[in-house]
Amino acid sequence: MEGRQSTGSPLSPLASHYEIDDWVWHKDDREGYRRSRVLSVDNFRDSIIVAADGPSGASQAVRKSDVRPFYDVGEERTFQDCTEMVHLDDANILDNLRKRYSKDEIYTYTANVLLAVNPYKSVRRLYSREEMEKYWGKNPGSLPPHPYAIADVAYRRMQRNRKNQALVISGESGAGKTETAKITMHYLTSMSRTDVEHGNKIQEKIVKANPILESFGNASTVMNMNSSRFGKYNEMMFDRVGSLVGAGIKTFLLESSRVVFQQHGEKNYHVFYELLAGMDEEFLDRLMLEREESYKLLHSSGTPPLQDGSPETQRLAKQFEELKYALSLFINEEEQ
Ligand SMILES: Nc1ncnc2c1ncn2[C@@H]1O[C@H](COP(=O)(O)OP(=O)(O)OP(=O)(O)O)[C@@H](O)[C@H]1O
Ligand SMILES: [Mg+2]
């Protein structure tokens, strides 16, 4: 191209990738990848000098392996499936996810894998009954990426091929695995055919099992205020016509040491705080507990004691009521 000059040997395969004045992504500690312009290419040292985009525009030498091609489609255009992109590398995938995230489009496909970026806020329009109906029986490519679409494909395949289906949800702590599992299970329980006699009861039990699991198995950590401290395998069973007929949960590797010790800034399992906040005075007396007391097992890692009537205590008391109701669906009052 006129006005462009490459300092690399034409025989070097790397040299042909980048030329002076090209826009590229280069690795950046803070932003992941940063948009920059190539100032010079040194093939002997395997380095490229780039000047960062933006007012600071400082130049720096970076390794070629830390540089990715920049593919300009404008700030507005995004790809709902990353495989449609010209350059399928980490920098361009991150850029696509970032642009989508800024428009509250938190889901993106990479072929038949769904990537979810945790919005850390409620994006209500994504999870309504109407939204569920849109995805029911539809080709996943014809609608925006969504866990409903993935759940729907699994349901259809199960019916068509008469084979068990599995959804694997993975990610680091706080990524949104538990929430995504609940979203898919909610879709399957709400939309699948129900056995008239047992259907509603099973649906309610599946949904209400979550508060029990979370009270006894989730805790506040530095990564996530509602971190699952155990692995979980949820099963849903359907009959030949696709009606939900049963469900089960297997749990693995509960972090039991948390009951007696928590790292600084972390808490014990939710249930202990919910008990203190939600039990009436008489019951607390019987157990020789006091709501506002600072207990070694619950408060020694920097968690302040509860304050009667505070919004946090009220929130925990509400969760305790939910827990009691959920337990009543599974076991009778005496066992509780
Ligand atoms: N789709 C979503 N919409 C809104 N908020 C979300 C969504 N997914 C996750 N969150 C928020 O992020 C928090 C952490 O998500 P979640 O508990 O699902 O993470 P996780 O991957 O299960 O983490 P851990 O491995 O620690 O259990 C949730 O409590 C919720 O506030
Ligand atoms: Mg979790």
CSV table of C-alpha atoms and ligand atoms in Angstrom, one decimal:
chain,number,residue,atom,x,y,z
A,1,MET,CA,0.0,0.0,0.0
A,2,GLU,CA,1.3,3.5,-0.9
A,3,GLY,CA,3.0,5.4,2.0
A,4,ARG,CA,3.4,2.2,4.0
A,5,GLN,CA,6.7,0.7,4.8
A,6,SER,CA,7.6,-2.6,6.4
A,7,THR,CA,10.9,-3.0,8.1
A,8,GLY,CA,10.6,-6.8,8.0
A,9,SER,CA,12.1,-9.2,5.6
A,10,PRO,CA,9.5,-10.4,3.0
A,11,LEU,CA,10.5,-14.0,3.8
A,12,SER,CA,9.5,-13.7,7.5
A,13,PRO,CA,5.9,-15.0,8.0
A,14,LEU,CA,5.4,-12.7,10.9
A,15,ALA,CA,6.5,-9.6,9.0
A,16,SER,CA,3.6,-10.0,6.6
A,17,HIS,CA,1.1,-9.7,9.4
A,18,TYR,CA,1.7,-6.2,10.5
A,19,GLU,CA,2.8,-3.1,8.6
A,20,ILE,CA,3.5,0.4,9.7
A,21,ASP,CA,0.4,2.4,10.3
A,22,ASP,CA,-1.8,-0.7,10.8
A,23,TRP,CA,-4.3,-0.6,13.6
A,24,VAL,CA,-3.7,-3.5,16.0
A,25,TRP,CA,-4.7,-4.7,19.5
A,26,HIS,CA,-1.8,-5.1,22.0
A,27,LYS,CA,-1.9,-6.6,25.5
A,28,ASP,CA,-2.5,-4.2,28.3
A,29,ASP,CA,-2.4,-5.0,32.0
A,30,ARG,CA,-5.5,-2.8,32.8
A,31,GLU,CA,-7.7,-3.2,29.8
A,32,GLY,CA,-6.8,-6.6,28.5
A,33,TYR,CA,-6.1,-5.4,25.0
A,34,ARG,CA,-5.7,-1.8,23.8
A,35,ARG,CA,-6.1,-0.4,20.3
A,36,SER,CA,-2.8,1.0,18.9
A,37,ARG,CA,-1.1,2.0,15.7
A,38,VAL,CA,2.1,0.3,14.5
A,39,LEU,CA,5.0,2.6,14.3
A,40,SER,CA,7.7,0.1,13.4
A,41,VAL,CA,8.2,-3.6,13.1
A,42,ASP,CA,11.5,-5.2,14.1
A,43,ASN,CA,11.6,-8.8,12.9
A,44,PHE,CA,15.0,-9.5,14.3
A,45,ARG,CA,13.9,-8.8,17.9
A,46,ASP,CA,10.4,-10.2,17.4
A,47,SER,CA,9.0,-6.8,18.5
A,48,ILE,CA,6.7,-4.1,17.3
A,49,ILE,CA,6.7,-0.5,18.4
A,50,VAL,CA,3.2,0.7,18.8
A,51,ALA,CA,1.6,4.0,19.8
A,52,ALA,CA,-1.6,3.7,21.9
A,53,ASP,CA,-4.8,5.2,20.6
A,54,GLY,CA,-6.2,8.2,22.6
A,55,PRO,CA,-4.8,11.4,23.9
A,56,SER,CA,-1.8,9.9,25.8
A,57,GLY,CA,-0.6,8.1,22.6
A,58,ALA,CA,2.6,7.0,24.3
A,59,SER,CA,4.7,4.6,22.2
A,60,GLN,CA,6.1,1.3,23.5
A,61,ALA,CA,7.7,-1.9,22.2
A,62,VAL,CA,5.6,-5.0,22.4
A,63,ARG,CA,6.2,-8.6,21.5
A,64,LYS,CA,4.6,-9.8,18.3
A,65,SER,CA,2.9,-12.6,20.2
A,66,ASP,CA,1.1,-10.0,22.3
A,67,VAL,CA,-0.3,-8.2,19.2
A,68,ARG,CA,-3.5,-9.1,17.4
A,69,PRO,CA,-5.0,-7.7,14.2
A,70,PHE,CA,-7.6,-5.1,14.6
A,71,TYR,CA,-10.8,-5.6,12.6
A,72,ASP,CA,-12.8,-2.4,12.3
A,73,VAL,CA,-16.5,-2.9,12.0
A,74,GLY,CA,-17.4,0.4,13.8
A,75,GLU,CA,-18.4,0.9,17.5
A,76,GLU,CA,-22.0,-0.1,16.9
A,77,ARG,CA,-21.9,-3.3,15.0
A,78,THR,CA,-21.4,-6.5,16.9
A,79,PHE,CA,-21.6,-10.2,16.1
A,80,GLN,CA,-24.1,-12.4,18.0
A,81,ASP,CA,-22.0,-15.4,17.1
A,82,CYS,CA,-18.2,-14.9,17.4
A,83,THR,CA,-17.6,-17.4,14.6
A,84,GLU,CA,-18.9,-14.8,12.1
A,85,MET,CA,-15.9,-12.6,12.9
A,86,VAL,CA,-13.0,-12.3,10.5
A,87,HIS,CA,-10.3,-12.6,13.3
A,88,LEU,CA,-11.3,-15.2,15.9
A,89,ASP,CA,-8.7,-14.4,18.5
A,90,ASP,CA,-8.9,-13.3,22.2
A,91,ALA,CA,-8.6,-9.6,21.6
A,92,ASN,CA,-11.4,-9.5,18.9
A,93,ILE,CA,-13.6,-11.8,20.9
A,94,LEU,CA,-13.2,-9.6,24.0
A,95,ASP,CA,-13.9,-6.4,21.9
A,96,ASN,CA,-17.1,-8.0,20.6
A,97,LEU,CA,-18.2,-9.0,24.1
A,98,ARG,CA,-17.4,-5.6,25.5
A,99,LYS,CA,-19.4,-3.8,22.8
A,100,ARG,CA,-22.4,-6.1,23.3
A,101,TYR,CA,-22.1,-5.8,27.1
A,102,SER,CA,-22.3,-2.0,26.9
A,103,LYS,CA,-25.7,-2.4,25.2
A,104,ASP,CA,-26.9,-5.0,27.8
A,105,GLU,CA,-26.5,-7.8,25.3
A,106,ILE,CA,-24.8,-10.0,27.8
A,107,TYR,CA,-25.1,-13.3,25.8
A,108,THR,CA,-23.0,-14.2,22.7
A,109,TYR,CA,-22.6,-17.5,20.9
A,110,THR,CA,-19.4,-19.1,19.8
A,111,ALA,CA,-20.9,-21.8,17.6
A,112,ASN,CA,-23.0,-23.9,20.0
A,113,VAL,CA,-21.3,-22.5,23.1
A,114,LEU,CA,-23.1,-19.6,24.9
A,115,LEU,CA,-20.8,-17.0,26.5
A,116,ALA,CA,-22.4,-14.9,29.3
A,117,VAL,CA,-21.0,-11.7,30.7
A,118,ASN,CA,-22.3,-11.1,34.2
A,119,PRO,CA,-24.2,-7.8,34.1
A,120,TYR,CA,-24.2,-7.4,37.9
A,121,LYS,CA,-27.6,-5.7,37.6
A,122,SER,CA,-31.1,-6.8,36.8
A,123,VAL,CA,-31.7,-6.9,33.0
A,124,ARG,CA,-35.5,-7.6,33.4
A,125,ARG,CA,-36.4,-7.6,29.7
A,126,LEU,CA,-34.3,-10.7,29.2
A,127,TYR,CA,-36.3,-13.0,31.5
A,128,SER,CA,-40.0,-12.7,31.2
A,129,ARG,CA,-42.7,-15.3,30.3
A,130,GLU,CA,-43.0,-13.5,26.9
A,131,GLU,CA,-39.3,-13.9,26.3
A,132,MET,CA,-39.6,-17.6,27.1
A,133,GLU,CA,-42.4,-18.1,24.6
A,134,LYS,CA,-40.3,-16.5,21.9
A,135,TYR,CA,-37.7,-19.2,22.2
A,136,TRP,CA,-40.0,-22.1,22.5
A,137,GLY,CA,-39.3,-24.5,19.6
A,138,LYS,CA,-37.4,-21.9,17.6
A,139,ASN,CA,-34.2,-22.3,15.7
A,140,PRO,CA,-31.5,-20.8,18.0
A,141,GLY,CA,-29.9,-18.8,15.2
A,142,SER,CA,-33.1,-16.9,14.5
A,143,LEU,CA,-33.2,-15.1,17.9
A,144,PRO,CA,-30.6,-13.3,20.1
A,145,PRO,CA,-28.3,-15.6,22.1
A,146,HIS,CA,-29.9,-16.7,25.3
A,147,PRO,CA,-29.8,-19.6,27.9
A,148,TYR,CA,-33.4,-20.2,26.9
A,149,ALA,CA,-32.3,-21.2,23.4
A,150,ILE,CA,-29.7,-23.6,24.8
A,151,ALA,CA,-32.2,-25.2,27.1
A,152,ASP,CA,-34.7,-25.4,24.3
A,153,VAL,CA,-32.2,-27.2,22.0
A,154,ALA,CA,-31.5,-29.7,24.8
A,155,TYR,CA,-35.2,-30.3,25.3
A,156,ARG,CA,-35.9,-30.8,21.5
A,157,ARG,CA,-32.9,-33.2,21.2
A,158,MET,CA,-34.0,-35.2,24.1
A,159,GLN,CA,-37.4,-35.7,22.6
A,160,ARG,CA,-36.1,-36.3,19.0
A,161,ASN,CA,-33.2,-38.6,19.8
A,162,ARG,CA,-34.5,-40.1,23.0
A,163,LYS,CA,-31.2,-39.5,24.7
A,164,ASN,CA,-30.1,-37.7,27.9
A,165,GLN,CA,-28.8,-34.2,27.4
A,166,ALA,CA,-26.4,-32.2,29.6
A,167,LEU,CA,-25.7,-28.5,30.0
A,168,VAL,CA,-22.2,-27.8,31.3
A,169,ILE,CA,-21.9,-24.3,33.0
A,170,SER,CA,-18.4,-23.2,33.9
A,171,GLY,CA,-16.6,-20.0,34.8
A,172,GLU,CA,-14.7,-18.4,37.7
A,173,SER,CA,-16.3,-17.5,41.0
A,174,GLY,CA,-18.9,-14.8,40.5
A,175,ALA,CA,-19.2,-15.4,36.8
A,176,GLY,CA,-22.9,-16.2,37.0
A,177,LYS,CA,-23.0,-20.0,36.9
A,178,THR,CA,-25.6,-20.5,39.6
A,179,GLU,CA,-27.9,-17.7,38.1
A,180,THR,CA,-27.6,-19.2,34.7
A,181,ALA,CA,-28.5,-22.7,36.0
A,182,LYS,CA,-31.5,-21.2,37.6
A,183,ILE,CA,-32.5,-19.4,34.4
A,184,THR,CA,-32.3,-22.6,32.3
A,185,MET,CA,-34.1,-24.7,34.9
A,186,HIS,CA,-36.8,-22.0,35.2
A,187,TYR,CA,-37.3,-22.1,31.4
A,188,LEU,CA,-37.5,-25.9,31.3
A,189,THR,CA,-39.9,-26.1,34.2
A,190,SER,CA,-42.2,-23.3,33.0
A,191,MET,CA,-42.3,-24.3,29.3
A,192,SER,CA,-42.2,-28.1,29.2
A,193,ARG,CA,-45.5,-29.9,29.2
A,194,THR,CA,-46.7,-30.8,32.7
A,195,ASP,CA,-48.2,-33.9,34.0
A,196,VAL,CA,-51.6,-32.6,35.2
A,197,GLU,CA,-51.5,-34.4,38.5
A,198,HIS,CA,-47.9,-33.9,39.6
A,199,GLY,CA,-46.6,-31.2,37.3
A,200,ASN,CA,-47.2,-28.1,39.4
A,201,LYS,CA,-45.8,-29.7,42.5
A,202,ILE,CA,-42.5,-30.7,40.8
A,203,GLN,CA,-42.1,-27.3,39.2
A,204,GLU,CA,-42.5,-25.6,42.6
A,205,LYS,CA,-40.1,-28.0,44.3
A,206,ILE,CA,-37.4,-27.5,41.7
A,207,VAL,CA,-37.6,-23.7,42.0
A,208,LYS,CA,-37.9,-23.8,45.8
A,209,ALA,CA,-35.0,-26.2,46.3
A,210,ASN,CA,-32.6,-23.3,45.4
A,211,PRO,CA,-33.2,-21.2,48.6
A,212,ILE,CA,-32.5,-24.4,50.7
A,213,LEU,CA,-29.3,-25.2,48.8
A,214,GLU,CA,-28.1,-21.6,48.9
A,215,SER,CA,-28.8,-21.1,52.6
A,216,PHE,CA,-26.8,-24.2,53.6
A,217,GLY,CA,-24.3,-24.2,50.8
A,218,ASN,CA,-23.6,-20.6,49.8
A,219,ALA,CA,-21.6,-17.9,51.6
A,220,SER,CA,-20.3,-14.4,51.1
A,221,THR,CA,-16.7,-14.5,49.8
A,222,VAL,CA,-14.4,-11.7,48.5
A,223,MET,CA,-15.3,-12.8,44.9
A,224,ASN,CA,-19.1,-13.3,45.3
A,225,MET,CA,-21.6,-12.3,48.0
A,226,ASN,CA,-23.5,-15.5,47.2
A,227,SER,CA,-20.8,-18.0,46.4
A,228,SER,CA,-21.7,-21.7,46.1
A,229,ARG,CA,-19.2,-23.5,48.2
A,230,PHE,CA,-20.1,-26.9,46.7
A,231,GLY,CA,-20.4,-28.5,43.2
A,232,LYS,CA,-23.9,-29.3,42.0
A,233,TYR,CA,-25.4,-31.7,39.5
A,234,ASN,CA,-29.1,-31.0,38.8
A,235,GLU,CA,-31.2,-33.6,37.1
A,236,MET,CA,-34.6,-33.1,35.5
A,237,MET,CA,-36.6,-36.1,34.2
A,238,PHE,CA,-39.2,-36.0,31.5
A,239,ASP,CA,-41.5,-38.7,30.2
A,240,ARG,CA,-41.9,-39.8,26.6
A,241,VAL,CA,-44.2,-36.9,25.7
A,242,GLY,CA,-41.9,-34.4,27.3
A,243,SER,CA,-43.7,-33.8,30.6
A,244,LEU,CA,-41.6,-33.0,33.6
A,245,VAL,CA,-42.0,-36.0,36.0
A,246,GLY,CA,-39.1,-35.7,38.4
A,247,ALA,CA,-35.9,-34.0,39.5
A,248,GLY,CA,-32.9,-34.6,41.6
A,249,ILE,CA,-29.8,-32.9,42.9
A,250,LYS,CA,-26.4,-34.3,43.7
A,251,THR,CA,-23.9,-32.2,45.6
A,252,PHE,CA,-20.2,-32.5,45.8
A,253,LEU,CA,-17.4,-31.3,48.0
A,254,LEU,CA,-19.0,-28.8,50.4
A,255,GLU,CA,-16.3,-26.6,51.8
A,256,SER,CA,-17.0,-27.7,55.4
A,257,SER,CA,-14.0,-25.9,57.0
A,258,ARG,CA,-16.0,-22.6,56.4
A,259,VAL,CA,-18.2,-23.6,59.3
A,260,VAL,CA,-15.4,-23.0,61.8
A,261,PHE,CA,-13.1,-20.7,60.0
A,262,GLN,CA,-13.4,-17.9,57.3
A,263,GLN,CA,-10.8,-15.8,55.6
A,264,HIS,CA,-10.9,-12.1,56.5
A,265,GLY,CA,-13.8,-10.3,54.8
A,266,GLU,CA,-15.7,-13.6,54.2
A,267,LYS,CA,-18.6,-15.1,56.0
A,268,ASN,CA,-20.0,-18.4,57.3
A,269,TYR,CA,-22.9,-20.1,55.5
A,270,HIS,CA,-25.9,-17.8,55.0
A,271,VAL,CA,-28.2,-20.0,57.1
A,272,PHE,CA,-26.5,-19.0,60.4
A,273,TYR,CA,-27.2,-15.3,59.9
A,274,GLU,CA,-30.7,-16.0,58.6
A,275,LEU,CA,-31.4,-18.0,61.7
A,276,LEU,CA,-30.3,-15.2,64.0
A,277,ALA,CA,-32.2,-12.6,62.0
A,278,GLY,CA,-35.4,-14.6,61.5
A,279,MET,CA,-36.0,-16.6,64.7
A,280,ASP,CA,-38.4,-15.0,67.2
A,281,GLU,CA,-37.1,-14.0,70.7
A,282,GLU,CA,-38.6,-17.1,72.4
A,283,PHE,CA,-36.8,-19.5,70.0
A,284,LEU,CA,-33.6,-17.6,70.3
A,285,ASP,CA,-33.9,-17.8,74.1
A,286,ARG,CA,-34.4,-21.6,73.9
A,287,LEU,CA,-31.2,-21.9,71.9
A,288,MET,CA,-29.4,-19.4,74.2
A,289,LEU,CA,-28.7,-17.1,71.3
A,290,GLU,CA,-28.9,-13.3,71.1
A,291,ARG,CA,-29.6,-11.6,67.8
A,292,GLU,CA,-27.1,-8.8,68.2
A,293,GLU,CA,-24.3,-10.8,69.8
A,294,SER,CA,-20.9,-11.1,68.1
A,295,TYR,CA,-20.2,-14.8,67.7
A,296,LYS,CA,-16.7,-16.2,67.1
A,297,LEU,CA,-17.9,-18.6,64.4
A,298,LEU,CA,-19.9,-15.9,62.5
A,299,HIS,CA,-18.2,-12.6,63.2
A,300,SER,CA,-14.5,-13.1,63.9
A,301,SER,CA,-13.5,-12.5,60.2
A,302,GLY,CA,-14.6,-8.8,60.3
A,303,THR,CA,-18.4,-9.3,59.8
A,304,PRO,CA,-20.2,-6.9,62.1
A,305,PRO,CA,-23.0,-8.4,64.4
A,306,LEU,CA,-26.6,-8.0,63.3
A,307,GLN,CA,-28.5,-4.9,64.3
A,308,ASP,CA,-32.2,-5.4,65.2
A,309,GLY,CA,-34.4,-3.8,62.5
A,310,SER,CA,-31.6,-2.9,60.1
A,311,PRO,CA,-32.3,-3.4,56.4
A,312,GLU,CA,-29.7,-6.2,56.3
A,313,THR,CA,-31.4,-8.0,59.3
A,314,GLN,CA,-34.8,-7.6,57.6
A,315,ARG,CA,-33.4,-9.0,54.4
A,316,LEU,CA,-32.0,-12.0,56.2
A,317,ALA,CA,-35.3,-12.5,58.1
A,318,LYS,CA,-37.1,-12.5,54.8
A,319,GLN,CA,-34.8,-15.2,53.5
A,320,PHE,CA,-35.3,-17.2,56.6
A,321,GLU,CA,-39.1,-17.2,55.9
A,322,GLU,CA,-38.4,-18.3,52.4
A,323,LEU,CA,-36.2,-21.1,53.7
A,324,LYS,CA,-38.8,-22.3,56.1
A,325,TYR,CA,-41.4,-22.3,53.3
A,326,ALA,CA,-39.1,-24.2,51.0
A,327,LEU,CA,-38.3,-26.7,53.7
A,328,SER,CA,-42.0,-27.2,54.3
A,329,LEU,CA,-42.4,-28.5,50.7
A,330,PHE,CA,-39.9,-31.2,51.3
A,331,ILE,CA,-40.2,-32.2,55.0
A,332,ASN,CA,-42.9,-32.0,57.6
A,333,GLU,CA,-42.8,-29.5,60.5
A,334,GLU,CA,-41.5,-32.0,63.1
A,335,GLU,CA,-38.5,-32.9,61.0
A,336,GLN,CA,-37.8,-29.2,60.4
B,1,LIG,N1,-27.8,-13.0,34.5
B,1,LIG,C1,-27.6,-12.3,35.5
B,1,LIG,N2,-28.4,-11.1,35.7
B,1,LIG,C2,-28.2,-10.3,36.7
B,1,LIG,N3,-27.3,-10.6,37.7
B,1,LIG,C3,-26.5,-11.7,37.6
B,1,LIG,C4,-26.7,-12.6,36.5
B,1,LIG,N4,-25.8,-13.6,36.7
B,1,LIG,C5,-25.1,-13.3,37.8
B,1,LIG,N5,-25.6,-12.2,38.4
B,1,LIG,C6,-25.1,-11.5,39.6
B,1,LIG,O1,-23.8,-12.0,39.9
B,1,LIG,C7,-23.8,-12.7,41.2
B,1,LIG,C8,-22.9,-13.9,41.2
B,1,LIG,O2,-23.4,-14.9,40.3
B,1,LIG,P1,-23.4,-16.4,40.7
B,1,LIG,O3,-23.7,-16.6,42.1
B,1,LIG,O4,-24.3,-17.1,39.7
B,1,LIG,O5,-21.9,-16.8,40.4
B,1,LIG,P2,-21.2,-18.2,40.3
B,1,LIG,O6,-20.6,-18.4,39.0
B,1,LIG,O7,-22.2,-19.3,40.7
B,1,LIG,O8,-20.1,-18.1,41.5
B,1,LIG,P3,-19.5,-19.1,42.5
B,1,LIG,O9,-18.6,-20.0,41.8
B,1,LIG,O10,-18.8,-18.3,43.5
B,1,LIG,O11,-20.7,-19.9,43.1
B,1,LIG,C9,-25.3,-13.0,41.5
B,1,LIG,O12,-25.5,-13.0,42.9
B,1,LIG,C10,-26.0,-11.9,40.8
B,1,LIG,O13,-26.0,-10.7,41.7
B,2,MG,MG,-22.5,-20.4,42.3
